[in-house]
């Protein structure tokens, strides 16, 4: 049971480039989410999904796209990277019933130059 | 708009002492969570509090929730160095739009 996995661990992009951060979970969780964490701040929700085919915006969605075609995967796409998107990105998942406890992936550290 | 405030933001304490971290939130919310984050690491779930008066304990940490006061506390008993970390609370109004506090950076001095 791998839990929540994220790739890559580190990434450097130039302004204007696009890329996809990968997130997968093997716990059959309905809920998956993406957060960004900036220095000295808490996590801010970017997008989330409560099941395959269902996504919605969080607190800071601009500049990011998501899709959820399977229960297991929830990729985050940066359309045209900007220096303001330099951050650590965390993916998390949980059930949508019970205690809703979220399990977090190890994170992706992204630098945009 | 739901806002979550933690205090203190920084806490330096001696081993063996007790202290409390506070988490205030601005609107009625169904669920409150506490997480721990070690430097350079991911978040680890500590407690999930789902009802008024809920109290949960794990080792030297105890969390409680007062939904009427919109307040949760994380109490540390007889702190040890291994508890040094950043602690976050997060709140959800039942919409899955989690809002996190800015975190409390705890340093336990030997």
Tab-separated table of N, CA and C in Angstrom, chain A residues 3 6 11 17 25 29 31 33-34 36 38-39 51 57 59 81-83 85-86 94 96 102 107 113:
chain	number	residue	atom	x	y	z
A	3	UNK	N	-0.006	4.408	-0.499
A	3	UNK	CA	-0.600	5.640	-0.003
A	3	UNK	C	-0.761	6.653	-1.132
A	6	UNK	N	3.504	11.246	-5.332
A	6	UNK	CA	3.597	12.429	-6.193
A	6	UNK	C	4.901	12.378	-6.982
A	11	UNK	N	11.252	20.168	-9.418
A	11	UNK	CA	11.129	20.592	-10.801
A	11	UNK	C	11.499	22.054	-10.918
A	17	UNK	N	6.637	28.040	-19.486
A	17	UNK	CA	6.566	26.609	-19.756
A	17	UNK	C	5.341	26.002	-19.069
A	25	UNK	N	-3.195	7.722	-5.769
A	25	UNK	CA	-3.440	7.084	-4.477
A	25	UNK	C	-4.037	5.701	-4.711
A	29	UNK	N	-9.796	6.243	-2.342
A	29	UNK	CA	-10.421	7.435	-1.797
A	29	UNK	C	-11.178	8.187	-2.873
A	31	UNK	N	-12.167	11.444	-2.499
A	31	UNK	CA	-11.740	12.840	-2.463
A	31	UNK	C	-10.246	12.951	-2.702
A	33	UNK	N	-7.204	16.209	-3.602
A	33	UNK	CA	-7.048	17.651	-3.597
A	33	UNK	C	-5.595	18.034	-3.847
A	34	UNK	N	-5.401	19.268	-4.293
A	34	UNK	CA	-4.091	19.861	-4.467
A	34	UNK	C	-3.993	21.131	-3.628
A	36	UNK	N	-1.008	24.266	-2.299
A	36	UNK	CA	0.319	24.843	-2.383
A	36	UNK	C	0.695	25.415	-1.022
A	38	UNK	N	3.444	28.018	0.647
A	38	UNK	CA	4.479	29.030	0.482
A	38	UNK	C	5.143	29.275	1.829
A	39	UNK	N	6.396	29.760	1.828
A	39	UNK	CA	7.145	29.907	3.081
A	39	UNK	C	6.376	30.692	4.131
A	51	UNK	N	-14.750	12.787	-6.810
A	51	UNK	CA	-14.923	11.526	-7.526
A	51	UNK	C	-14.531	11.697	-8.974
A	57	UNK	N	-13.111	24.242	-7.881
A	57	UNK	CA	-12.033	25.158	-7.539
A	57	UNK	C	-11.926	25.342	-6.038
A	59	UNK	N	-9.306	27.707	-3.177
A	59	UNK	CA	-9.033	29.091	-2.820
A	59	UNK	C	-8.187	29.826	-3.850
A	81	UNK	N	3.731	28.628	-16.720
A	81	UNK	CA	4.308	28.852	-15.399
A	81	UNK	C	4.762	30.299	-15.205
A	82	UNK	N	4.544	30.781	-13.982
A	82	UNK	CA	4.964	32.124	-13.584
A	82	UNK	C	5.772	32.023	-12.300
A	83	UNK	N	6.691	32.972	-12.057
A	83	UNK	CA	7.471	32.921	-10.816
A	83	UNK	C	6.609	32.859	-9.555
A	85	UNK	N	4.239	31.052	-9.048
A	85	UNK	CA	3.843	29.673	-8.802
A	85	UNK	C	4.966	28.844	-8.178
A	86	UNK	N	6.084	29.471	-7.904
A	86	UNK	CA	7.137	28.810	-7.145
A	86	UNK	C	6.599	28.482	-5.764
A	94	UNK	N	-8.815	11.457	0.670
A	94	UNK	CA	-9.578	10.968	1.818
A	94	UNK	C	-10.865	10.316	1.323
A	96	UNK	N	-15.024	10.294	1.515
A	96	UNK	CA	-16.015	11.359	1.648
A	96	UNK	C	-17.052	11.027	2.719
A	102	UNK	N	-7.512	13.316	5.904
A	102	UNK	CA	-6.749	13.439	4.666
A	102	UNK	C	-5.355	12.846	4.843
A	107	UNK	N	4.983	15.632	-1.555
A	107	UNK	CA	5.183	16.989	-2.038
A	107	UNK	C	6.068	17.071	-3.260
A	113	UNK	N	11.658	30.074	-12.865
A	113	UNK	CA	12.648	31.159	-13.022
A	113	UNK	C	12.286	32.089	-14.173
